[in-house]
């Protein structure tokens, strides 16, 4: 295991800079997820850590050692790819053993290591099978096993679950998280799926256009987003953002009631009032806005309702047993501590 540090890392292709001086410290044994939309720079960052892309400037350190000029095999990392990259003509055992091909371990120690890894991944009964005889989840476990067998300082996962169906993705998320709890290696995991990020990470790094927008625990980035991009990107459905104006310590939303927001760091000016659908309910007191239900999406214990208001369409949650009917007029409210305020021009959080 080892810590990982990125210092002012940049990457340019010709005159186009795609990574703009990002810095990040990952603790020994930490599970960190890089997440963001396509083109945000997350996979480029991972490939630079692995040594598959050259850095334009900046420093990468693994275990306190600068690795910028080291070949991938010298960096003490192991990478698990999106497309498994396992050999179809080899058995599971030989695929896992391939990770030790350059190792100087004695044969008996290699065999012991393979059996240990297969046991951790619950693949001992499958060691003699070929990849064509395995499910998608089992193939991904083979790829993880080939990385694990090397006992690297840092694991790098490049969107390893995106080729799996929804049920397998859920299963593999749990397996990778349990694996991390058992072996404790440092993991950098790249995904575009915010659900994967929220359910797996110790800390999440949210990226956009080659910049880091926020670094924090899943709870921090969900409940205390640093800006409107994070607020919209994390959480499904996305946070409602309502145009308003600050005056006298409260937010005015047009003709609606003034909304008091605790710890508001602005005394005047245009803002966006943010409230997550999970925190916004009909008839709950502390009214914010009134509108007409245009659509319902039953989710079992809860129902998503889409409400047409003077401020635009707003998403809220209602009780699953007695949701308001389509066409009904509802008053939506939220607890003040669950409200967010962002500067309208910069998008930065003001609470």
Short mmCIF file of C-alpha atoms in Angstrom, two decimals:
data_model
loop_
_atom_site.label_atom_id
_atom_site.label_comp_id
_atom_site.label_asym_id
_atom_site.label_seq_id
_atom_site.Cartn_x
_atom_site.Cartn_y
_atom_site.Cartn_z
CA UNK A 1 0.00 0.00 0.00
CA UNK A 2 1.06 3.61 -0.54
CA UNK A 3 -0.15 7.16 -0.59
CA UNK A 4 -0.50 9.04 -3.89
CA UNK A 5 0.04 12.75 -4.56
CA UNK A 6 -0.57 14.86 -7.66
CA UNK A 7 1.06 18.30 -7.70
CA UNK A 8 -0.17 20.90 -10.24
CA UNK A 9 -0.67 18.26 -12.93
CA UNK A 10 -1.33 19.52 -16.46
CA UNK A 11 -1.83 17.78 -19.79
CA UNK A 12 -1.84 19.36 -23.24
CA UNK A 13 -2.35 17.96 -26.70
CA UNK A 14 -0.65 20.48 -28.96
CA UNK A 15 -2.00 23.88 -27.96
CA UNK A 16 -5.08 22.42 -26.26
CA UNK A 17 -4.78 22.05 -22.49
CA UNK A 18 -7.15 19.36 -21.19
CA UNK A 19 -5.94 19.18 -17.58
CA UNK A 20 -5.35 22.45 -15.76
CA UNK A 21 -2.96 22.11 -12.84
CA UNK A 22 -4.87 19.69 -10.61
CA UNK A 23 -3.55 18.70 -7.18
CA UNK A 24 -4.74 15.82 -5.04
CA UNK A 25 -3.51 13.81 -2.04
CA UNK A 26 -4.76 10.24 -1.58
CA UNK A 27 -4.03 8.57 1.76
CA UNK A 28 -2.56 5.11 2.15
CA UNK A 29 -5.40 2.58 1.83
CA UNK A 30 -7.99 5.14 0.70
CA UNK A 31 -10.67 4.43 -1.93
CA UNK A 32 -10.95 7.56 -4.10
CA UNK A 33 -13.33 7.86 -7.06
CA UNK A 34 -12.79 10.32 -9.91
CA UNK A 35 -16.18 11.18 -11.40
CA UNK A 36 -17.46 13.59 -13.99
CA UNK A 37 -18.99 13.84 -17.47
CA UNK A 38 -17.21 12.65 -20.62
CA UNK A 39 -14.23 14.85 -21.45
CA UNK A 40 -13.69 16.11 -17.90
CA UNK A 41 -10.14 14.67 -17.68
CA UNK A 42 -10.70 11.80 -15.24
CA UNK A 43 -9.41 8.98 -17.50
CA UNK A 44 -6.51 11.15 -18.67
CA UNK A 45 -5.54 11.68 -15.03
CA UNK A 46 -5.69 7.94 -14.36
CA UNK A 47 -3.57 7.14 -17.42
CA UNK A 48 -0.98 9.70 -16.34
CA UNK A 49 -0.79 8.08 -12.91
CA UNK A 50 -0.32 4.70 -14.63
CA UNK A 51 2.39 6.04 -16.95
CA UNK A 52 0.34 5.40 -20.09
CA UNK A 53 0.22 9.16 -20.80
CA UNK A 54 3.10 11.59 -20.36
CA UNK A 55 2.58 14.59 -18.10
CA UNK A 56 2.97 18.03 -19.65
CA UNK A 57 3.94 19.47 -16.27
CA UNK A 58 3.50 18.68 -12.61
CA UNK A 59 4.63 15.87 -10.35
CA UNK A 60 3.16 12.44 -9.55
CA UNK A 61 4.32 10.74 -6.36
CA UNK A 62 3.51 7.19 -5.24
CA UNK A 63 4.66 6.22 -1.77
CA UNK A 64 6.65 9.46 -1.53
CA UNK A 65 8.61 8.64 -4.71
CA UNK A 66 8.36 10.75 -7.85
CA UNK A 67 7.36 8.46 -10.72
CA UNK A 68 7.05 10.86 -13.67
CA UNK A 69 10.00 9.33 -15.50
CA UNK A 70 9.34 5.69 -14.56
CA UNK A 71 7.83 3.11 -16.88
CA UNK A 72 4.39 1.74 -15.89
CA UNK A 73 5.89 -1.56 -14.69
CA UNK A 74 8.22 0.35 -12.34
CA UNK A 75 5.46 2.38 -10.64
CA UNK A 76 4.10 -0.44 -8.46
CA UNK A 77 0.57 0.00 -9.79
CA UNK A 78 -1.95 -2.38 -11.33
CA UNK A 79 -4.71 -1.32 -13.69
CA UNK A 80 -8.13 -2.87 -14.35
CA UNK A 81 -9.61 -1.80 -17.66
CA UNK A 82 -13.16 -1.35 -18.93
CA UNK A 83 -12.86 -4.20 -21.45
CA UNK A 84 -11.33 -6.79 -19.04
CA UNK A 85 -8.28 -7.36 -21.34
CA UNK A 86 -8.08 -11.06 -20.43
CA UNK A 87 -6.76 -13.76 -22.77
CA UNK A 88 -9.55 -15.98 -24.21
CA UNK A 89 -7.24 -18.97 -24.89
CA UNK A 90 -5.93 -19.09 -21.32
CA UNK A 91 -7.64 -20.59 -18.28
CA UNK A 92 -8.67 -18.41 -15.36
CA UNK A 93 -5.61 -19.59 -13.47
CA UNK A 94 -3.22 -18.72 -16.29
CA UNK A 95 -4.87 -15.32 -16.74
CA UNK A 96 -4.37 -14.53 -13.07
CA UNK A 97 -0.83 -15.91 -13.17
CA UNK A 98 -0.04 -13.62 -16.11
CA UNK A 99 0.20 -10.77 -13.60
CA UNK A 100 3.27 -12.50 -12.15
CA UNK A 101 5.04 -13.14 -15.45
CA UNK A 102 7.86 -10.70 -14.66
CA UNK A 103 8.00 -11.56 -10.96
CA UNK A 104 11.08 -13.26 -9.53
CA UNK A 105 9.05 -15.18 -6.97
CA UNK A 106 9.73 -18.94 -6.71
CA UNK A 107 7.18 -21.14 -8.44
CA UNK A 108 5.74 -22.38 -5.13
CA UNK A 109 5.22 -18.79 -3.92
CA UNK A 110 3.53 -17.86 -7.19
CA UNK A 111 1.15 -20.81 -6.85
CA UNK A 112 0.39 -19.82 -3.25
CA UNK A 113 -0.31 -16.24 -4.30
CA UNK A 114 -2.66 -17.35 -7.11
CA UNK A 115 -4.62 -19.56 -4.72
CA UNK A 116 -4.86 -16.74 -2.16
CA UNK A 117 -6.22 -14.30 -4.73
CA UNK A 118 -8.64 -16.86 -6.17
CA UNK A 119 -9.89 -17.54 -2.64
CA UNK A 120 -10.46 -13.84 -1.91
CA UNK A 121 -12.40 -13.48 -5.17
CA UNK A 122 -14.32 -16.75 -4.65
CA UNK A 123 -12.93 -18.15 -7.92
CA UNK A 124 -11.16 -21.34 -6.81
CA UNK A 125 -13.78 -23.61 -8.50
CA UNK A 126 -13.36 -21.64 -11.75
CA UNK A 127 -9.57 -21.76 -12.11
CA UNK A 128 -9.60 -24.33 -14.93
CA UNK A 129 -12.31 -22.63 -16.99
CA UNK A 130 -11.79 -20.46 -20.06
CA UNK A 131 -13.18 -16.89 -20.17
CA UNK A 132 -15.87 -17.99 -22.67
CA UNK A 133 -17.33 -20.19 -19.91
CA UNK A 134 -17.68 -17.29 -17.47
CA UNK A 135 -20.30 -14.58 -16.90
CA UNK A 136 -19.45 -10.92 -17.34
CA UNK A 137 -19.04 -10.44 -13.61
CA UNK A 138 -16.75 -13.47 -13.35
CA UNK A 139 -14.59 -12.16 -16.21
CA UNK A 140 -14.24 -8.85 -14.42
CA UNK A 141 -13.15 -10.72 -11.30
CA UNK A 142 -10.46 -12.46 -13.36
CA UNK A 143 -9.16 -9.04 -14.46
CA UNK A 144 -9.18 -7.86 -10.85
CA UNK A 145 -7.41 -11.08 -9.78
CA UNK A 146 -4.64 -10.53 -12.34
CA UNK A 147 -4.09 -7.08 -10.84
CA UNK A 148 -4.32 -8.30 -7.23
CA UNK A 149 -1.83 -11.10 -7.65
CA UNK A 150 0.96 -8.55 -8.07
CA UNK A 151 0.13 -6.99 -4.68
CA UNK A 152 0.58 -3.46 -6.06
CA UNK A 153 0.85 -0.28 -4.00
CA UNK A 154 -2.04 1.32 -5.92
CA UNK A 155 -4.97 -0.15 -7.87
CA UNK A 156 -6.26 1.88 -10.82
CA UNK A 157 -9.76 1.08 -12.12
CA UNK A 158 -10.80 2.65 -15.45
CA UNK A 159 -14.62 2.42 -15.67
CA UNK A 160 -14.51 -1.36 -15.02
CA UNK A 161 -18.29 -1.78 -14.63
CA UNK A 162 -19.60 0.13 -17.64
CA UNK A 163 -19.84 -3.00 -19.84
CA UNK A 164 -21.99 -4.88 -17.32
CA UNK A 165 -25.77 -4.92 -17.08
CA UNK A 166 -27.49 -3.10 -14.21
CA UNK A 167 -27.78 -6.13 -11.92
CA UNK A 168 -24.14 -7.14 -12.41
CA UNK A 169 -22.97 -3.56 -11.87
CA UNK A 170 -24.70 -3.53 -8.50
CA UNK A 171 -23.17 -6.90 -7.60
CA UNK A 172 -19.66 -5.88 -8.67
CA UNK A 173 -19.88 -2.57 -6.80
CA UNK A 174 -20.48 -4.54 -3.63
CA UNK A 175 -17.71 -7.03 -4.42
CA UNK A 176 -15.11 -4.33 -5.11
CA UNK A 177 -16.06 -2.47 -1.93
CA UNK A 178 -15.85 -5.68 0.13
CA UNK A 179 -12.53 -6.45 -1.54
CA UNK A 180 -11.16 -3.07 -0.48
CA UNK A 181 -12.31 -3.65 3.09
CA UNK A 182 -10.48 -6.99 3.13
CA UNK A 183 -7.18 -6.09 1.46
CA UNK A 184 -6.97 -2.35 2.21
CA UNK A 185 -5.01 -1.29 -0.88
CA UNK A 186 -5.08 2.27 -2.17
CA UNK A 187 -7.64 2.46 -5.01
CA UNK A 188 -8.23 5.15 -7.64
CA UNK A 189 -11.48 4.39 -9.46
CA UNK A 190 -12.72 6.31 -12.52
CA UNK A 191 -16.39 6.39 -13.47
CA UNK A 192 -18.98 8.67 -15.06
CA UNK A 193 -21.70 7.12 -12.88
CA UNK A 194 -22.40 9.19 -9.78
CA UNK A 195 -24.21 6.24 -8.14
CA UNK A 196 -20.99 4.18 -8.33
CA UNK A 197 -19.07 7.11 -6.87
CA UNK A 198 -21.51 7.66 -4.00
CA UNK A 199 -21.78 3.99 -3.02
CA UNK A 200 -18.11 3.00 -3.23
CA UNK A 201 -15.84 5.92 -2.36
CA UNK A 202 -14.19 7.05 0.85
CA UNK A 203 -13.79 10.37 -0.99
CA UNK A 204 -15.07 11.61 -4.33
CA UNK A 205 -13.19 13.89 -6.72
CA UNK A 206 -15.68 15.66 -8.99
CA UNK A 207 -14.16 16.96 -12.23
CA UNK A 208 -15.33 19.21 -15.05
CA UNK A 209 -13.41 20.48 -18.09
CA UNK A 210 -10.03 19.50 -16.67
CA UNK A 211 -10.58 21.15 -13.26
CA UNK A 212 -11.39 19.63 -9.88
CA UNK A 213 -14.70 21.08 -8.69
CA UNK A 214 -14.85 19.48 -5.24
CA UNK A 215 -13.18 16.78 -3.16
CA UNK A 216 -15.08 15.29 -0.25
CA UNK A 217 -16.83 12.31 1.26
CA UNK A 218 -20.08 11.15 -0.41
CA UNK A 219 -22.01 12.86 2.39
CA UNK A 220 -20.12 16.14 1.93
CA UNK A 221 -20.56 16.43 -1.83
CA UNK A 222 -24.25 15.52 -1.56
CA UNK A 223 -25.22 17.68 1.40
CA UNK A 224 -22.68 20.50 0.95
CA UNK A 225 -22.03 20.94 -2.79
CA UNK A 226 -19.36 23.55 -3.52
CA UNK A 227 -21.12 24.94 -6.60
CA UNK A 228 -24.09 24.48 -8.91
CA UNK A 229 -22.25 21.97 -11.12
CA UNK A 230 -21.70 19.60 -8.18
CA UNK A 231 -25.25 20.23 -6.96
CA UNK A 232 -26.71 19.19 -10.31
CA UNK A 233 -24.27 16.35 -11.04
CA UNK A 234 -24.53 14.56 -7.70
CA UNK A 235 -27.96 13.22 -6.86
CA UNK A 236 -30.78 11.79 -8.96
CA UNK A 237 -33.06 13.50 -9.71
CA UNK A 238 -30.91 16.64 -9.84
CA UNK A 239 -31.22 19.46 -7.35
CA UNK A 240 -33.86 22.08 -8.14
CA UNK A 241 -32.27 25.52 -8.67
CA UNK A 242 -34.68 28.45 -8.37
CA UNK A 243 -33.81 32.03 -9.31
CA UNK A 244 -34.16 34.49 -6.45
CA UNK A 245 -32.72 37.53 -4.77
CA UNK A 246 -31.20 37.99 -1.33
CA UNK A 247 -32.52 40.79 0.83
CA UNK A 248 -32.29 41.15 4.58
CA UNK A 249 -30.95 37.65 5.20
CA UNK A 250 -33.73 35.92 3.24
CA UNK A 251 -34.22 34.76 -0.34
CA UNK A 252 -37.15 36.21 -2.27
CA UNK A 253 -38.56 34.02 -5.06
CA UNK A 254 -40.68 36.42 -7.10
CA UNK A 255 -44.21 36.66 -5.75
CA UNK A 256 -43.71 33.73 -3.36
CA UNK A 257 -42.87 33.89 0.33
CA UNK A 258 -39.45 34.99 1.55
CA UNK A 259 -37.32 31.96 2.43
CA UNK A 260 -35.02 32.12 5.43
CA UNK A 261 -31.76 30.20 4.96
CA UNK A 262 -29.36 29.57 7.87
CA UNK A 263 -25.73 30.75 7.61
CA UNK A 264 -26.28 32.68 4.38
CA UNK A 265 -23.03 34.41 3.35
CA UNK A 266 -24.54 37.17 1.21
CA UNK A 267 -26.56 40.26 2.10
CA UNK A 268 -27.92 41.14 -1.32
CA UNK A 269 -27.91 40.28 -5.02
CA UNK A 270 -29.13 37.58 -7.41
CA UNK A 271 -28.83 33.98 -6.26
CA UNK A 272 -30.03 30.46 -6.99
CA UNK A 273 -31.91 28.68 -4.22
CA UNK A 274 -31.18 24.96 -4.31
CA UNK A 275 -33.32 22.20 -2.84
CA UNK A 276 -33.09 18.48 -3.54
CA UNK A 277 -36.28 16.60 -4.48
CA UNK A 278 -35.66 14.33 -1.46
CA UNK A 279 -36.04 17.37 0.81
CA UNK A 280 -39.01 18.98 -0.97
CA UNK A 281 -42.50 17.72 -0.13
CA UNK A 282 -46.11 18.82 -0.59
CA UNK A 283 -47.88 20.20 2.47
CA UNK A 284 -44.84 19.84 4.75
CA UNK A 285 -44.77 23.39 6.16
CA UNK A 286 -42.05 25.98 5.50
CA UNK A 287 -43.58 26.76 2.07
CA UNK A 288 -41.32 27.71 -0.82
CA UNK A 289 -43.47 27.58 -3.95
CA UNK A 290 -46.95 26.58 -5.16
CA UNK A 291 -47.74 24.83 -8.44
CA UNK A 292 -49.71 22.21 -10.34
CA UNK A 293 -48.73 18.52 -10.54
CA UNK A 294 -48.06 17.69 -14.20
CA UNK A 295 -46.59 14.16 -13.89
CA UNK A 296 -46.09 11.39 -11.34
CA UNK A 297 -43.44 8.64 -11.23
CA UNK A 298 -44.29 5.94 -8.65
CA UNK A 299 -41.20 4.49 -6.94
CA UNK A 300 -42.95 2.25 -4.43
CA UNK A 301 -42.60 3.80 -0.99
CA UNK A 302 -42.27 7.26 -2.60
CA UNK A 303 -43.57 9.01 -5.71
CA UNK A 304 -41.69 11.61 -7.70
CA UNK A 305 -43.94 14.49 -8.68
CA UNK A 306 -43.19 17.10 -11.33
CA UNK A 307 -44.82 20.43 -10.52
CA UNK A 308 -45.35 23.37 -12.89
CA UNK A 309 -44.73 26.63 -11.04
CA UNK A 310 -44.11 30.30 -11.85
CA UNK A 311 -40.40 29.50 -11.38
CA UNK A 312 -40.45 26.60 -13.86
CA UNK A 313 -40.82 22.86 -13.44
CA UNK A 314 -39.80 21.57 -10.01
CA UNK A 315 -39.26 17.97 -8.90
CA UNK A 316 -40.39 16.89 -5.44
CA UNK A 317 -41.16 13.68 -3.54
CA UNK A 318 -44.51 12.65 -2.12
CA UNK A 319 -45.70 9.68 -0.08
CA UNK A 320 -46.00 6.56 -2.23
CA UNK A 321 -49.42 5.59 -0.85
CA UNK A 322 -51.23 8.92 -1.13
CA UNK A 323 -49.48 11.08 -3.73
CA UNK A 324 -51.31 14.15 -5.09
CA UNK A 325 -53.22 13.60 -8.32
CA UNK A 326 -52.09 15.01 -11.67
CA UNK A 327 -53.68 18.45 -11.98
CA UNK A 328 -53.78 19.04 -8.23
CA UNK A 329 -52.46 22.29 -6.80
CA UNK A 330 -49.74 21.67 -4.19
CA UNK A 331 -47.66 23.82 -1.87
CA UNK A 332 -44.07 22.57 -1.68
CA UNK A 333 -41.92 23.12 1.37
CA UNK A 334 -38.56 22.12 2.84
CA UNK A 335 -36.75 22.47 6.15
CA UNK A 336 -34.47 25.56 6.15
CA UNK A 337 -31.36 23.52 7.04
CA UNK A 338 -31.84 21.50 3.82
CA UNK A 339 -31.70 24.55 1.55
CA UNK A 340 -28.69 25.69 -0.45
CA UNK A 341 -27.88 29.10 -1.90
CA UNK A 342 -25.49 29.72 -4.79
CA UNK A 343 -24.22 32.91 -6.37
CA UNK A 344 -26.05 33.29 -9.67
CA UNK A 345 -23.03 34.52 -11.67
CA UNK A 346 -20.23 32.33 -10.31
CA UNK A 347 -22.26 29.32 -9.17
CA UNK A 348 -20.31 29.15 -5.90
CA UNK A 349 -22.06 28.04 -2.71
CA UNK A 350 -23.10 30.80 -0.29
CA UNK A 351 -24.17 28.59 2.62
#
